[in-house]
C-alpha positions as a printed Julia matrix, in Angstrom:
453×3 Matrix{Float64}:
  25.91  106.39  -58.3
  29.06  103.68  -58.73
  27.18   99.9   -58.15
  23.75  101.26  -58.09
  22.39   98.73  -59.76
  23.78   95.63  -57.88
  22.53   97.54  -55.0
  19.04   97.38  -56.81
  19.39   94.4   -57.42
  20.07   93.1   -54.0
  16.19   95.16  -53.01
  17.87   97.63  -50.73
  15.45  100.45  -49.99
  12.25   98.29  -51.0
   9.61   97.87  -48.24
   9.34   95.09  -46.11
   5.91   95.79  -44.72
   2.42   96.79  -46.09
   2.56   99.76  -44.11
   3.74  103.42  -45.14
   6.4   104.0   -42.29
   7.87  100.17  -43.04
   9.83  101.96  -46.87
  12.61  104.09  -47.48
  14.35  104.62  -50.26
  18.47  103.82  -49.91
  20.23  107.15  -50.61
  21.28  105.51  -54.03
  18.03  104.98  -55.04
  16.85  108.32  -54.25
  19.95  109.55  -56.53
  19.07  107.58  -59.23
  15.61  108.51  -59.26
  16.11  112.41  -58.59
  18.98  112.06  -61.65
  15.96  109.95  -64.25
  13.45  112.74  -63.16
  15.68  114.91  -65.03
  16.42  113.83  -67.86
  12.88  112.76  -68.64
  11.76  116.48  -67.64
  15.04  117.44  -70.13
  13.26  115.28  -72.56
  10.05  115.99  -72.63
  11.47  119.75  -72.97
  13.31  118.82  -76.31
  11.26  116.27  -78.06
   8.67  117.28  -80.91
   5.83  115.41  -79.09
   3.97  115.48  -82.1
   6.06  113.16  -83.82
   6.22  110.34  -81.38
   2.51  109.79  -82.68
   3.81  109.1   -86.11
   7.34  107.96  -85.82
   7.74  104.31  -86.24
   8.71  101.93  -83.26
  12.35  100.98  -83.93
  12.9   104.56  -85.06
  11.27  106.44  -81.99
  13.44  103.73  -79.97
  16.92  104.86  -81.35
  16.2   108.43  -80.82
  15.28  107.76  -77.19
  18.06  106.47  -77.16
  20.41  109.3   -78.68
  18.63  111.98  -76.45
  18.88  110.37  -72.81
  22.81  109.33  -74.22
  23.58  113.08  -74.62
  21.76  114.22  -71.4
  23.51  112.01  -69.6
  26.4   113.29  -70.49
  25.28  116.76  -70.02
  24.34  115.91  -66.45
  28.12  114.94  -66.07
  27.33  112.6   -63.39
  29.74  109.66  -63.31
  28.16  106.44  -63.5
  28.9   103.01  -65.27
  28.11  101.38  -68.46
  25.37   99.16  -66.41
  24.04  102.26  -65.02
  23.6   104.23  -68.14
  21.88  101.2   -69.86
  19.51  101.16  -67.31
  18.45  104.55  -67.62
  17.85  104.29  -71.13
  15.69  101.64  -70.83
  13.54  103.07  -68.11
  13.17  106.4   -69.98
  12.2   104.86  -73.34
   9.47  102.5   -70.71
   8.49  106.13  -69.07
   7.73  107.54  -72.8
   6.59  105.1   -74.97
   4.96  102.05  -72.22
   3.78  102.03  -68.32
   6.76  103.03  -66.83
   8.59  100.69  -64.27
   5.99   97.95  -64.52
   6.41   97.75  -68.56
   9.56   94.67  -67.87
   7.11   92.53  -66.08
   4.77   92.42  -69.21
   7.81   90.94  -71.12
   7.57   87.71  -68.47
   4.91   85.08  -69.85
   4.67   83.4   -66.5
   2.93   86.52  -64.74
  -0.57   86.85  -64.64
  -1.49   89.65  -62.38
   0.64   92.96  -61.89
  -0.13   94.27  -58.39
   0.68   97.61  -57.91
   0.49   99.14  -53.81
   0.64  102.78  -53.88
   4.54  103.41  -54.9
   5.88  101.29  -52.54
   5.46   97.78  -53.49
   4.72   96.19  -57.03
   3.79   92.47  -56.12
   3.1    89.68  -59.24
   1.06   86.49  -59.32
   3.83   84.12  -61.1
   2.5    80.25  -61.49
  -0.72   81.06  -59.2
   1.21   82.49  -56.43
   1.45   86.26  -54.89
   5.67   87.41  -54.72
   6.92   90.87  -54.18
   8.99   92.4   -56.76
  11.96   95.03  -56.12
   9.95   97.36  -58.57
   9.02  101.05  -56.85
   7.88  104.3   -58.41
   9.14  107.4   -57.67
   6.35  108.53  -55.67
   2.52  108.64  -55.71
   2.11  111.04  -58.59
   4.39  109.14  -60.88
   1.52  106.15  -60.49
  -1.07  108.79  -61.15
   0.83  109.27  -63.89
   0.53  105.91  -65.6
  -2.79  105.24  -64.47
  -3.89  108.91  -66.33
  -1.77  107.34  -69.39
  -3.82  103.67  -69.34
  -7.1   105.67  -68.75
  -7.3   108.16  -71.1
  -5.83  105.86  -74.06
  -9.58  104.55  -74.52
 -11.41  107.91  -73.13
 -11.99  107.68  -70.07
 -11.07  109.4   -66.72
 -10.0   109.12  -63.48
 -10.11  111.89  -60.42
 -11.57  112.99  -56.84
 -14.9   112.58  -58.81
 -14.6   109.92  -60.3
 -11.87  107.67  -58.24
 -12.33  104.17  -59.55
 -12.1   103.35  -63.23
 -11.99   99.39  -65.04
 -10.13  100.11  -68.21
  -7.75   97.38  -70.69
  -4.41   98.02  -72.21
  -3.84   96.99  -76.34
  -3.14   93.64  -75.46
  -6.45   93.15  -73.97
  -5.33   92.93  -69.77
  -7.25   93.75  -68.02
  -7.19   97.23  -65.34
  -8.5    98.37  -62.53
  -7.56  101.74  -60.55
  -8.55  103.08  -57.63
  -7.57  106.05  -56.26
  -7.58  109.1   -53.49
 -10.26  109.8   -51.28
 -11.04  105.59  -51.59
  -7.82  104.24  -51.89
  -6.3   105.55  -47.93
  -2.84  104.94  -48.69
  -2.42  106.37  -52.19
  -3.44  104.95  -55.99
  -3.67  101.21  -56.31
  -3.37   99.69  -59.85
  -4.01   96.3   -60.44
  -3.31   94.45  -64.02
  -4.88   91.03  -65.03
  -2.77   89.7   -68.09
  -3.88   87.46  -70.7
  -1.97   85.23  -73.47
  -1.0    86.7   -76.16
  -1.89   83.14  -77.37
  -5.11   81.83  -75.83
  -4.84   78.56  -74.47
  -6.17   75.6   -75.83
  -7.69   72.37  -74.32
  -4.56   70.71  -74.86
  -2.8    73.04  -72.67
  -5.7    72.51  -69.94
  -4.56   68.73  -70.04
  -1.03   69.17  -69.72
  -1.7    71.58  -66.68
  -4.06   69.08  -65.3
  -6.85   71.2   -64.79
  -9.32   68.45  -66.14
  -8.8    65.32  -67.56
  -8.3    64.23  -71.1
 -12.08   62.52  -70.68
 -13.47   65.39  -69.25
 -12.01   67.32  -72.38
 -13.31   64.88  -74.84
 -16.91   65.01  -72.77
 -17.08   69.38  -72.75
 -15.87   69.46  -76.1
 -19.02   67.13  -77.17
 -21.43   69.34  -74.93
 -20.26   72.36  -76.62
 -21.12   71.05  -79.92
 -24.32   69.49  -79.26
 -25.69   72.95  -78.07
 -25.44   72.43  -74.21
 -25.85   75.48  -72.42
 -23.02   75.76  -69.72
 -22.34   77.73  -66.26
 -19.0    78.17  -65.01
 -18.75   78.66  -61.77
 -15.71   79.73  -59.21
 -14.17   82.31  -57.09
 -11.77   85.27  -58.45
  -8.7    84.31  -59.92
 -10.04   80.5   -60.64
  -9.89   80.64  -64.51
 -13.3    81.15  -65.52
 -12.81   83.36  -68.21
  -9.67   80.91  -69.42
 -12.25   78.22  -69.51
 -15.17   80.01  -71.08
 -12.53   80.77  -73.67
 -11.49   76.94  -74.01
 -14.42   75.83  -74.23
 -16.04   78.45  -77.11
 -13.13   77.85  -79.37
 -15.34   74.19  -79.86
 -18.42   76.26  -81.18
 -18.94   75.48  -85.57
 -17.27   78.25  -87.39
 -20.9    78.27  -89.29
 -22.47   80.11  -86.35
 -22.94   83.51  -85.04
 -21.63   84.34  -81.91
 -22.59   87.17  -80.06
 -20.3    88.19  -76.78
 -21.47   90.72  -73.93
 -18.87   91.22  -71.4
 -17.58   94.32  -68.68
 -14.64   94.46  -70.16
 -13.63   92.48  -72.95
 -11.23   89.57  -72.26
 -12.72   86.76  -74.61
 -10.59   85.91  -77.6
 -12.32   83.92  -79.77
 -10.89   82.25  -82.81
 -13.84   82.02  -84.94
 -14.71   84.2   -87.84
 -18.06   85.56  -87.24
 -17.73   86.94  -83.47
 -19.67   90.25  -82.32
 -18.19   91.82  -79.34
 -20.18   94.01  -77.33
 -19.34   95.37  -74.16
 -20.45   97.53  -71.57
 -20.43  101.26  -70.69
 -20.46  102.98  -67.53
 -22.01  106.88  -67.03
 -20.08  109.55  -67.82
 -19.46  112.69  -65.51
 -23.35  114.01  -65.68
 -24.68  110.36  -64.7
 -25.95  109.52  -68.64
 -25.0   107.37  -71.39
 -24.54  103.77  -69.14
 -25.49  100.82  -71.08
 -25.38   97.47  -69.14
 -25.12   93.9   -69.19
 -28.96   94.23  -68.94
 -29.32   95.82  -72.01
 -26.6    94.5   -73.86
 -28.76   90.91  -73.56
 -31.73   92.09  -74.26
 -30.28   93.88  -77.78
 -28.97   91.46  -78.59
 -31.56   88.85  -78.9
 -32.48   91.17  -81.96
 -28.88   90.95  -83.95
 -29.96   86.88  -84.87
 -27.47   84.96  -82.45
 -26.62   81.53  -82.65
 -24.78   81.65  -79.37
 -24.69   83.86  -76.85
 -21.79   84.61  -74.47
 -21.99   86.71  -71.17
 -18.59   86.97  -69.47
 -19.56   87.09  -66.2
 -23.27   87.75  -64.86
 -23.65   89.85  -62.07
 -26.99   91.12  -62.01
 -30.23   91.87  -63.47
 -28.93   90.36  -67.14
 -29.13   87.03  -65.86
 -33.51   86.78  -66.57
 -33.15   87.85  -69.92
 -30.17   85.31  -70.48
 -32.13   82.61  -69.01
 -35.1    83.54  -70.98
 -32.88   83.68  -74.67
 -31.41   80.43  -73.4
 -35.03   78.89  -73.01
 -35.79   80.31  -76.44
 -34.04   79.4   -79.06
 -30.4    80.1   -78.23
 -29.33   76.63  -76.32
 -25.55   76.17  -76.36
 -25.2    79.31  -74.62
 -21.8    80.32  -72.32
 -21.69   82.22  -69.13
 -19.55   82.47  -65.73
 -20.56   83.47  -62.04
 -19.14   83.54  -58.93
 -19.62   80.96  -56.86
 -18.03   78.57  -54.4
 -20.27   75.6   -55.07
 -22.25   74.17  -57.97
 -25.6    74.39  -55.22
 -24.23   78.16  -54.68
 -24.34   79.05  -58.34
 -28.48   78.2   -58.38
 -29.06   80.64  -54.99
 -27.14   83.26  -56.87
 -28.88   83.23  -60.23
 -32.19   82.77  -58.33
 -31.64   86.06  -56.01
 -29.85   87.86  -59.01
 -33.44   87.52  -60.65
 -35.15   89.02  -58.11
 -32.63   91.98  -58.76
 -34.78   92.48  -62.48
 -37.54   94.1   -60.41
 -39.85   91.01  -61.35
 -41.99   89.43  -58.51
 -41.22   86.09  -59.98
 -42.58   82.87  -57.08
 -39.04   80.98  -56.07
 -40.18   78.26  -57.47
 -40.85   79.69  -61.21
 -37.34   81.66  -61.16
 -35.6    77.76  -60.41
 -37.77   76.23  -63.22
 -36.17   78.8   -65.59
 -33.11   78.32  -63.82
 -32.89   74.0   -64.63
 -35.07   74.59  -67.89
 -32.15   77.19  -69.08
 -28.95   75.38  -67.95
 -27.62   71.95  -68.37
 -24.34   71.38  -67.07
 -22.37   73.28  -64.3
 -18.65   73.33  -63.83
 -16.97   74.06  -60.88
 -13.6    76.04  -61.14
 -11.42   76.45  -58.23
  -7.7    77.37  -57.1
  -6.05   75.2   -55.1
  -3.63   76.27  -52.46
  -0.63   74.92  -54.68
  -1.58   77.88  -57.2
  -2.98   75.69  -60.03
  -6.51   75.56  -60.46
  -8.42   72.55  -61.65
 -12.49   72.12  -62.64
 -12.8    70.25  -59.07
 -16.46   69.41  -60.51
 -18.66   68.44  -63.13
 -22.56   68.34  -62.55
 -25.81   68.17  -64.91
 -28.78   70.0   -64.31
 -31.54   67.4   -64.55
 -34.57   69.63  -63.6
 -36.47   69.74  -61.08
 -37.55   67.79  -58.03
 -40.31   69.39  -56.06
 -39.57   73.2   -55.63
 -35.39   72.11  -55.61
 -33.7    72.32  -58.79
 -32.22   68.7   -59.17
 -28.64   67.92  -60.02
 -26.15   65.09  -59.94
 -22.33   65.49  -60.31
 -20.38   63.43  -63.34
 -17.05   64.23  -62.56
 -15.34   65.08  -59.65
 -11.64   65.86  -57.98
 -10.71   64.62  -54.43
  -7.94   66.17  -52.97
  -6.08   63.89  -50.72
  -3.51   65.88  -49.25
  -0.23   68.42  -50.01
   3.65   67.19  -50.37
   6.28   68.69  -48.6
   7.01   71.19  -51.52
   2.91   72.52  -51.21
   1.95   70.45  -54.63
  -1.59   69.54  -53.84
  -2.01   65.91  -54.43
  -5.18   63.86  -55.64
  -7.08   62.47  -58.49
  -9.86   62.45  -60.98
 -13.09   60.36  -61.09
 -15.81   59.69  -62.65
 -19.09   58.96  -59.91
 -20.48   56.14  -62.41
 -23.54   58.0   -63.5
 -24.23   58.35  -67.09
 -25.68   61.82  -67.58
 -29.07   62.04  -69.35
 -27.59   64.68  -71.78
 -25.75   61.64  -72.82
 -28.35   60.78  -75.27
 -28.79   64.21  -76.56
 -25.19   64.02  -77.58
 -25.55   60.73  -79.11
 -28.53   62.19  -81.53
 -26.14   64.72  -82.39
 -23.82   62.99  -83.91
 -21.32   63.3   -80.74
 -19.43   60.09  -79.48
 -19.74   59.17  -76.08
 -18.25   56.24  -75.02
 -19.91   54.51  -71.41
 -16.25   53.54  -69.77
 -15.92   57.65  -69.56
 -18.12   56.96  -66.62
 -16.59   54.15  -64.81
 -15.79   55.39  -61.56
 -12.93   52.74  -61.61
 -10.52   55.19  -63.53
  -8.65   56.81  -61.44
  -6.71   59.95  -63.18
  -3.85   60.71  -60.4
  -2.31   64.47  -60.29
């Protein structure tokens, strides 16, 4: 057991492959994981589970502590003062959080947790994938902390039943997927969020958008603009659907529908509604669909869908077109143009025979601005586009793009290099803004500024 954890440290037993055969544990690591099985059994054997529910934090933490101390010593195994910290800390992450994984969530900079089978742990860290020298014990012992996540809100997660979306306290997002789907064992993946949202401000600083850009969405927001944001996974969507609702009046209600809940609004009259899937006789789903359509009846001033996927998006075109401008969704997409042919064939999924041409008119009567999220290879991701829906020309829904970003190449280090411009047209919802009470100043769309990143 003597240097153990430099030997950690160093990675030695982690795998170097994606496959199975490529990982094998060192014989230290085997020790020290055959010697923490142990005492956790040894544990679990002593402890009044009972009380952990009602113990408070720092108390249940220094009597963690005490046990694992003495059955360490009862184990009689020699190993160092590094060594014995170590286990402590892993035990009190096995009982009270998620087990080898529960360091990373202490690490601000990650925003995915990427967990493949027992064998590799990889983290998304600044926009970009790394592997970690994080393992589990085996298999089971991620069953183990997927069973914990999953049946802290209810649900479950077997042969039956093998893929489950669940979220932790904190509000990150899970997603598990396990034996007969998952070939290679259980595969957990965690999508973190801030424990402070961030704001505009720190959108700027990033250079996701320009300080322009933020003064212009901040003004569309208010004036009661209703906005698609549109992008691939992992662009930011949500982020920026979360920006951008923190500039809704405090005065109004705001109604969210969402799969699971991510949003954080600030303001003080929020309703959060989310989705539910069946439970194990088929019954008792209630969807996006119907999540829309009730809520139309709770008197919303806004509406936000997280993300639509499906049937949902007629009715939220149709409250949109009735009385609820200003409202907030996301889809995927890779292009502004690609957002319209998904909303127009995810109508057709509502089992309506609408002509293409009505389902587009409800499409550019519904929306007026798109914005057009992506992630660069660099990691950070930037609203490459900015374009207003101006109706409809013919049977094509018309648009024209305000803002854009040109990349114009990558530096040695793989920093994506380009700019910001406006295209010189003044957008007609200019005016609406205007009547609103919203400043907009006409050298925003000067294509002469040039914002450099």
């Amino acid at each position: 057991m003597s240097g153990l954890r430099e030997r950690m440290e160093k990675g030695e037993g982690e795998s170097t492959a994606l496959g199975a055969t490529a990982f094998q544990l060192s014989p230290a690591d085997k020790a020290y994981q055959e010697l923490k099985m142990r005492i956790h059994q040894k544990l679990l054997e002593r402890m009044d589970l009972t009380v952990i529910e009602t113990m408070p934090l720092d108390e249940l933490k220094r009597q963690l502590s005490f046990l694992v101390e003495k059955l360490v010593a009862e184990e009689a195994v020699p190993i160092n003062e590094a060594e014995r910290e170590r286990i402590v800390r892993d035990i009190q992450h096995e009982v009270l959080g998620l087990g080898p994984i529960e360091p990373l969530f202490a690490d601000p900079t990650i925003s995915d947790i990427l967990v493949n089978t027992y064998r590799q742990v990889y983290v998304e860290r600044l926009g970009k994938l790394e592997m970690t020298p994080i393992t589990f014990r085996d298999n089971a012992h991620v069953m183990k902390i997927i069973d914990k996540i999953v049946s802290g809100i209810g649900r479950r997660i077997d042969e039956s039943s093998p893929m489950v979306d669940a979220r932790l306290p904190d509000g990150s997002r899970v997603n598990a997927i396990i034996p007969p789907v998952s070939l290679d064992g259980p595969i957990l993946s965690i999508r973190r969020f801030s424990v402070v949202p961030l704001t505009m401000d720190n959108l700027i600083e990033y250079k996701s958008l320009t300080p322009t850009m933020a003064a212009l969405l901040e003004g569309i927001v208010q004036a009661r603009q209703s906005v698609l944001i549109s992008g691939g996974t992992g662009t930011g969507k949500t982020t920026l659907l979360n920006v951008m609702s923190a500039y809704i009046p405090p005065s109004e209600r705001i109604v969210t529908i969402e799969d699971a809940a991510e949003l954080q609004l600030q303001q003080p009259h929020v309703v959060r509604l989310e989705t539910r899937p069946p439970n194990i006789e088929g019954k008792g789903e209630v969807t996006q669909r119907a999540l829309v359509r009730n809520s139309l009846r709770m008197r919303p001033d806004r509406i936000i869908v997280g993300e639509v996927r499906g049937a949902e998006v007629l009715d939220m075109l149709q409250a949109m077109n009735t009385g609820h401008e200003g409202s907030l969704t996301t889809v995927h997409s890779n292009s502004p143009r690609d957002s319209m042919t998904r909303l127009e064939n995810m109508i057709g999924m509502a089992g309506i025979s609408l002509p293409p041409k009505v389902a587009r008119q409800q499409i550019g009567s519904a929306l007026n601005v798109v914005l057009q999220i992506a992630r660069l290879s660099d990691g950070k991701r930037k609203i490459v586009s900015m374009q207003e829906i101006t109706g409809m020309e013919g049977d094509v829904i018309s648009m024209q793009e305000i803002f854009t970003f040109e990349q114009k190449g990558v530096d040695k280090d793989g920093t994506v290099k380009g700019h910001f411009r406006a295209t010189g047209i003044r957008p007609k919802f200019a005016d609406r803004l205007l009547v609103r009470g919203v400043e907009v100043k006409d050298e925003w769309f000067d294509p002469a500024n040039i914002y450099e990143v």
